[in-house]
Amino acid sequence: MIDKIIILDCGSQFTQVIGRRLRELNVYCEILPYDKMPASDSSVKGVIISGSPYSVKDKNAPEIDMSSIKGKYPILAICYGAQYIAQHFGGEVRNCNTREYGRARLTIGNRKCPLFKDMAPESQVWMSHGDSITALPSDSELIASTHDVEFAAYKIKGEDTYALQFHPEVFHTEEGGLILKNFVIEICKCRADWTPAAFIETTVKSLREQLGEDHVILGLSGGVDSSVTAVLMHKAIGQRLHCIFVDNGLLRKNEFEKVLASYKDMGLNVTGVNASSDFYKALAGISDPEGKRKAIGHTFVETFDREARKIKNAKWLAQGTIYPDVIESAVAKGPSATIKSHHNVGGLPKDMNLKIVEPLRNLFKDEVRRVGLALGIKKELISRHPFPGPGLGIRVLGEVTEEKLDILKNADEIYINTLRKYMTDLPYASNGLAPLNIPGRKSEADGNKGLIPLYDAIWQAGTILLPIKSVGVMGDERTYEYTIALRAVTSNDGMTADWVHLPYDFLARVSDEIINKVRGVNRVVYDISSKPPATIEWE
């Protein structure tokens, strides 16, 4: 049985970050709604209460049943959690005249406190709150302060209940990782045994018990999640896994053939279906982005359903659902009220009567990648950027035609290939794969020892074909052709993203090659918008 920490989510934008930080310590955790604490679970070693956009004074503020956890488990209450405990156990919380937000210097008052073991006497922390604790519960002790916040951290006497007014999980809190480590390892006594190898071993065993001798269908997309799901399922049940890979004509240039070949090299039982003509017909005359998404989704469902029904003895449908999808669908008063539909098989007909199996539903994206590497999947596939479910259908702005798709595919191939060839010294990859931690990721090509491909330092990149033509000059002739926009962003989870400061010489190289080699294009621009306010995709 794996030790675990329960994170009670009160709606903070940083809740998933807490989970990621614990998983990085090889400690398993589960994020649950603030009112869904398990009644009894011997594997639970401690509880973390997250922050919240609510004030403890608000009428609809999250109400936590402290009687089920306080004094029974070690507790780390963060921001709203700290205010909640103070408010409900004899302390006092008041609304600030001004919101306390940003960097602050933390001074540790109790150097013997195990939560602050091995920390410097002073360090930078990150504040983000609209209320302030002005008096502590009588049975508590002050353990740390900042210049402006006297009660920055406190502890309940006689029990392992700790409360922090600041956020240890965010990057700007310099020793936040150490605080979390001290809590889960030193105080909760968790074993750091949540590793990719351990996950694979326990999941394969569980799948075999769950599925027995049944057959399973899986819709492959060519992406990381579905690929790792396929290899993990294959390890558990072998050829009783039936994979369907649909070519909708909206994939990158030659991607269907390349990915299909790589799947078969893995020993997977894959059926490739070329349905591009069906998708082109469905998209004809549609310019509205939502209309295009619906047409693509409907056509995919019809195609997948038709192929799946040929597998007569299947009883299960495997999906590449990952933990952020589960959290977004389940957390009450959490950061997102919208339930995602999975890009592979959302909306399949109910009369297929298949039970669902989701082997990755407890993993974050970066963990999926690490599991994929541990399964022996090629790094080239594991390190692939996210790609939208509707594919290039939402990167051709306006109506989609085969002519426009050909232009975009050729431009996109040049852009992505150049990203893979261009070497950079960025110290990490924002897509969750830290190259320095992955054997063989560093390249010494052309004498560039220690450099990595620019592609690996980017979360997502792609080209967009704009629905306008502009005047240009090629040779002695005037042209009136399309514009290609380049997009590249860094992100941790896709919820927010910053545009990448691509080197000028790289942009010049890509622009020249696209304009010289792709007929129909005479202008290339670069998108320097971040999310928010822009989105990663244009449609």
XYZ file of C-alpha atoms in Angstrom, residues 94-513:
420
model
C -10.039 40.640 9.148
C -10.379 41.913 5.611
C -7.303 43.819 4.443
C -7.738 47.355 3.161
C -5.347 46.371 0.394
C -4.700 42.899 -0.942
C -1.354 41.451 0.186
C 0.176 40.081 -2.951
C 3.739 39.371 -4.018
C 7.162 38.755 -2.511
C 7.904 39.082 1.201
C 10.805 38.167 3.507
C 9.968 35.424 5.982
C 11.723 35.407 9.356
C 11.532 32.112 11.232
C 10.691 32.625 14.887
C 10.967 29.000 16.012
C 14.124 27.455 14.617
C 13.297 24.094 16.217
C 10.013 23.716 14.339
C 10.268 20.563 12.164
C 8.406 22.309 9.338
C 11.375 24.668 8.939
C 14.136 22.078 9.292
C 17.331 23.055 7.378
C 15.850 26.395 6.254
C 17.707 29.695 6.329
C 16.694 32.143 9.113
C 15.251 34.417 6.400
C 14.003 33.647 2.917
C 11.639 34.944 0.251
C 8.002 33.814 0.255
C 4.961 34.625 -1.893
C 1.823 36.199 -0.463
C -1.569 36.172 -2.201
C -4.501 36.967 0.080
C -7.208 39.515 0.786
C -7.703 38.668 4.485
C -5.184 38.801 7.332
C -4.984 36.864 10.571
C -4.947 39.446 13.369
C -5.120 37.077 16.351
C -4.195 33.416 16.768
C -6.222 30.690 18.488
C -5.287 30.486 22.187
C -3.809 26.999 21.839
C -1.400 28.018 19.062
C 2.101 29.426 18.805
C 3.606 31.866 16.325
C 6.451 30.275 14.311
C 7.232 32.808 11.548
C 6.535 36.403 10.469
C 7.228 38.863 7.681
C 7.703 42.628 7.885
C 4.024 43.289 7.103
C 2.391 40.029 8.260
C 2.953 39.181 11.913
C 1.141 35.838 11.826
C 2.743 34.454 8.670
C 2.939 30.930 10.135
C 1.662 29.273 13.289
C 1.278 25.832 14.868
C -1.434 24.346 17.076
C 0.160 23.203 20.334
C 0.065 19.482 21.098
C -0.695 18.388 17.521
C 0.919 18.422 14.080
C -1.291 21.171 12.678
C 0.664 23.874 10.836
C -0.693 26.954 9.091
C 0.991 29.241 6.561
C -0.317 32.593 5.357
C 1.993 32.363 2.300
C 2.147 29.828 -0.563
C 5.030 27.323 -0.255
C 4.066 25.586 -3.507
C 4.832 28.451 -5.895
C 8.186 29.093 -7.525
C 8.612 32.505 -5.887
C 8.774 30.968 -2.388
C 12.488 30.176 -2.399
C 12.447 27.330 0.128
C 8.858 26.245 -0.402
C 9.948 22.856 -1.707
C 11.860 22.241 1.519
C 8.803 23.187 3.600
C 6.644 20.690 1.681
C 9.338 18.030 1.955
C 9.631 18.577 5.706
C 5.875 18.245 6.064
C 5.357 15.056 4.043
C 8.637 13.274 4.866
C 9.620 14.477 8.362
C 6.212 15.162 9.909
C 3.855 12.807 8.031
C 6.527 10.072 7.712
C 5.537 9.332 4.099
C 7.673 6.904 2.146
C 8.914 8.459 -1.103
C 7.954 5.425 -3.183
C 5.731 6.976 -5.858
C 7.953 6.298 -8.896
C 7.212 5.452 -12.538
C 8.417 1.877 -12.001
C 6.168 1.446 -8.960
C 3.207 2.914 -10.858
C 3.727 0.559 -13.812
C 4.011 -2.510 -11.584
C 0.882 -1.777 -9.537
C -1.167 -0.577 -12.527
C -0.384 -3.613 -14.697
C -1.356 -5.909 -11.832
C -4.567 -3.961 -11.242
C -5.483 -3.975 -14.959
C -5.060 -7.724 -15.192
C -7.353 -8.213 -12.212
C -9.905 -5.700 -13.510
C -10.046 -6.873 -17.125
C -9.550 -10.613 -16.750
C -9.678 -12.156 -20.250
C -11.781 -9.335 -21.739
C -10.904 -7.428 -24.907
C -10.407 -3.641 -24.891
C -10.731 -0.923 -27.573
C -8.561 2.200 -27.514
C -8.742 5.227 -29.777
C -5.200 6.423 -30.532
C -4.537 10.058 -31.376
C -0.780 10.005 -31.849
C -0.386 12.068 -28.680
C 1.502 11.275 -25.486
C -1.470 10.313 -23.291
C -3.076 7.819 -25.659
C 0.311 6.360 -26.619
C 1.341 5.729 -23.008
C -2.113 4.311 -22.285
C -1.734 1.918 -25.223
C 1.690 0.607 -24.195
C 0.632 0.242 -20.555
C -2.542 -1.628 -21.550
C -0.562 -3.812 -23.965
C 1.849 -4.711 -21.175
C -1.145 -5.873 -19.125
C -3.310 -7.696 -21.697
C -1.235 -8.010 -24.884
C -3.112 -8.581 -28.153
C -6.499 -8.344 -26.441
C -6.013 -4.581 -26.789
C -7.423 -3.325 -30.109
C -6.196 0.164 -31.080
C -7.885 2.341 -33.694
C -5.940 5.237 -35.213
C -8.074 7.519 -37.394
C -6.520 9.746 -40.051
C -8.824 12.748 -40.230
C -6.686 14.498 -42.824
C -5.964 17.204 -40.249
C -2.755 15.745 -38.857
C 0.687 17.125 -39.598
C 2.351 16.242 -42.904
C 2.961 12.466 -43.205
C 2.128 12.082 -39.493
C -0.417 9.308 -39.958
C 2.063 7.057 -41.734
C 4.942 7.844 -39.363
C 2.978 7.398 -36.141
C 1.220 4.259 -37.413
C 4.606 2.718 -38.225
C 5.972 3.612 -34.779
C 2.928 2.040 -33.089
C 3.424 -1.198 -34.984
C 7.116 -1.166 -34.048
C 5.947 -1.202 -30.414
C 4.064 -4.437 -31.066
C 0.642 -2.825 -30.696
C -2.422 -4.284 -32.395
C -3.380 -1.205 -34.441
C -5.921 -0.600 -37.173
C -5.243 2.533 -39.216
C -8.294 4.154 -40.802
C -7.907 6.779 -43.535
C -11.093 8.808 -43.301
C -9.735 12.149 -44.493
C -12.254 12.470 -47.348
C -15.144 12.088 -44.868
C -13.749 14.896 -42.713
C -13.170 17.191 -45.700
C -16.790 16.695 -46.785
C -18.050 17.396 -43.265
C -16.031 20.637 -43.098
C -17.025 21.982 -46.508
C -18.529 25.452 -46.269
C -18.046 25.821 -42.496
C -16.056 28.840 -41.239
C -17.261 29.142 -37.641
C -14.685 27.635 -35.208
C -17.301 25.933 -33.039
C -19.054 24.614 -36.136
C -15.795 23.107 -37.353
C -15.138 21.469 -33.974
C -18.601 19.923 -33.957
C -18.243 18.658 -37.520
C -14.857 17.115 -36.756
C -16.101 15.562 -33.510
C -19.246 14.152 -35.093
C -17.312 12.638 -37.995
C -14.777 11.124 -35.625
C -17.537 9.510 -33.561
C -19.117 8.010 -36.677
C -15.763 6.707 -37.938
C -14.648 5.302 -34.597
C -18.045 3.727 -33.952
C -18.020 2.028 -37.351
C -14.576 0.521 -36.772
C -15.173 -0.361 -33.119
C -18.282 -2.381 -33.957
C -16.119 -4.701 -36.066
C -14.481 -5.892 -32.828
C -17.264 -8.166 -31.643
C -15.909 -9.364 -28.295
C -14.774 -6.053 -26.787
C -16.228 -5.121 -23.393
C -14.056 -2.128 -22.420
C -13.111 1.239 -23.856
C -9.714 2.577 -22.732
C -9.189 6.338 -22.515
C -6.094 8.466 -21.949
C -7.744 10.552 -19.227
C -5.152 12.182 -16.956
C -5.427 13.700 -13.507
C -6.085 17.354 -14.473
C -9.142 16.125 -16.431
C -10.399 14.280 -13.340
C -9.805 17.255 -11.051
C -11.488 19.699 -13.417
C -14.536 17.452 -13.602
C -14.833 16.722 -9.882
C -13.686 19.567 -7.649
C -16.486 21.575 -6.068
C -15.988 25.361 -6.042
C -12.645 24.683 -7.711
C -10.830 26.799 -10.278
C -12.764 25.470 -13.243
C -16.461 24.822 -13.603
C -16.214 23.417 -17.123
C -16.058 19.666 -17.613
C -13.701 18.685 -20.396
C -14.724 16.174 -23.019
C -11.805 13.985 -23.960
C -10.427 14.645 -27.418
C -10.272 10.952 -28.319
C -13.656 9.465 -27.648
C -15.896 12.043 -26.019
C -19.501 11.501 -27.056
C -19.354 7.927 -28.362
C -22.777 6.296 -28.779
C -24.195 4.853 -25.560
C -25.425 1.731 -27.333
C -21.798 0.617 -27.736
C -22.312 -0.510 -24.130
C -18.614 -0.511 -23.219
C -17.217 -0.065 -19.733
C -14.517 2.592 -19.290
C -10.943 1.949 -18.136
C -8.575 4.888 -17.529
C -5.138 3.697 -16.350
C -3.576 7.202 -16.310
C -6.329 8.982 -14.392
C -4.068 9.530 -11.357
C -1.134 11.053 -13.275
C -0.136 14.599 -14.156
C 1.195 15.253 -17.666
C 4.847 15.241 -16.658
C 4.317 11.945 -14.815
C 2.724 10.444 -17.932
C 5.888 11.306 -19.820
C 8.114 9.728 -17.181
C 6.000 6.575 -17.157
C 6.268 6.481 -20.942
C 10.049 6.614 -20.751
C 10.051 3.863 -18.110
C 7.914 1.745 -20.474
C 10.589 2.106 -23.145
C 8.649 4.379 -25.502
C 10.924 6.404 -27.760
C 11.792 9.860 -26.433
C 10.787 11.390 -29.770
C 7.194 10.316 -29.154
C 7.154 11.089 -25.420
C 8.519 14.605 -25.879
C 5.983 15.573 -28.555
C 4.174 18.842 -28.054
C 0.451 18.852 -27.277
C -1.646 18.912 -30.442
C -5.299 20.047 -30.586
C -7.964 17.369 -30.956
C -9.436 19.065 -34.083
C -5.885 19.172 -35.485
C -5.065 21.593 -38.276
C -8.781 22.155 -38.753
C -8.562 24.985 -36.202
C -5.224 26.235 -37.502
C -6.667 26.968 -40.925
C -8.706 29.999 -39.938
C -12.049 30.136 -41.677
C -13.188 27.453 -44.111
C -10.942 24.397 -44.410
C -9.975 23.216 -47.895
C -7.447 20.667 -49.100
C -5.490 23.450 -50.816
C -5.182 25.439 -47.586
C -4.286 22.307 -45.624
C -1.478 21.499 -48.073
C -0.051 25.004 -47.653
C -0.262 24.809 -43.869
C 1.192 21.289 -43.653
C 4.222 22.278 -45.728
C 4.834 25.437 -43.681
C 4.326 23.557 -40.421
C 6.808 20.851 -41.423
C 9.502 23.468 -42.054
C 8.815 25.190 -38.724
C 8.783 22.032 -36.573
C 11.807 20.492 -38.284
C 13.798 23.699 -37.784
C 12.820 23.756 -34.089
C 14.184 20.221 -33.777
C 17.475 21.135 -35.510
C 18.153 24.486 -33.807
C 20.223 24.009 -30.652
C 19.723 26.122 -27.525
C 21.154 26.375 -24.002
C 17.813 26.814 -22.205
C 18.250 24.921 -18.894
C 14.907 23.127 -18.863
C 11.954 22.043 -20.939
C 8.617 23.549 -19.979
C 6.763 20.569 -21.430
C 7.554 18.589 -18.270
C 10.606 16.765 -19.596
C 13.736 18.211 -18.025
C 16.419 17.257 -20.586
C 19.173 17.219 -17.973
C 17.296 14.455 -16.126
C 16.718 12.246 -19.150
C 19.611 10.098 -20.379
C 20.447 10.782 -23.982
C 18.485 14.013 -24.256
C 21.521 16.298 -24.444
C 22.958 16.641 -27.904
C 26.546 17.037 -29.017
C 25.693 17.507 -32.669
C 27.999 19.897 -34.495
C 30.075 20.298 -31.347
C 27.204 21.869 -29.404
C 27.908 19.914 -26.235
C 25.217 20.293 -23.608
C 22.767 22.107 -25.881
C 19.272 20.818 -26.568
C 16.932 21.181 -29.533
C 14.819 24.326 -29.284
C 11.774 22.068 -29.738
C 12.459 20.472 -26.331
C 12.438 23.824 -24.542
C 8.954 24.701 -25.788
C 5.566 23.534 -24.508
C 3.765 23.868 -27.835
C 4.469 25.251 -31.297
C 2.565 25.388 -34.542
C 1.686 27.371 -37.629
C -1.596 29.111 -38.459
C -2.873 29.945 -41.938
C -4.601 33.334 -41.837
C -7.766 33.842 -43.920
C -6.363 36.914 -45.658
C -4.050 37.565 -48.573
C -1.582 40.424 -48.833
C 0.550 42.004 -51.546
C 4.147 40.903 -51.975
C 6.958 40.980 -54.498
C 8.792 37.905 -55.765
C 11.369 38.578 -58.459
C 9.848 41.130 -60.803
C 6.274 40.099 -60.090
C 3.732 41.253 -57.562
C 2.025 38.514 -55.595
C -1.210 38.290 -53.652
C -0.849 35.326 -51.304
C -1.486 33.958 -47.819
C 0.143 34.845 -44.502
C 1.502 32.207 -42.106
C 1.601 32.992 -38.373
C 4.083 31.153 -36.155
C 3.178 30.327 -32.541
C 5.442 29.045 -29.727
C 4.670 29.083 -26.005
C 6.054 27.867 -22.710
C 3.707 26.521 -20.057
C 3.436 23.981 -17.250
C -0.089 22.768 -17.857
C -1.579 24.774 -20.710
C -3.813 26.790 -18.363
C -1.515 29.799 -18.736
C 1.255 30.307 -21.277
C 3.945 32.807 -22.245
C 5.174 33.394 -25.770
C 8.725 32.218 -26.416
C 11.418 34.769 -27.257
C 12.645 32.854 -30.288
C 16.082 33.960 -31.566
C 15.984 36.390 -34.477
C 18.264 34.245 -36.608
C 15.917 31.283 -36.087
C 12.875 33.335 -37.107
C 14.719 34.645 -40.154
C 15.699 31.135 -41.200
C 12.148 29.784 -40.859
C 10.571 32.766 -42.605
C 12.948 32.568 -45.581
C 12.436 28.824 -45.985
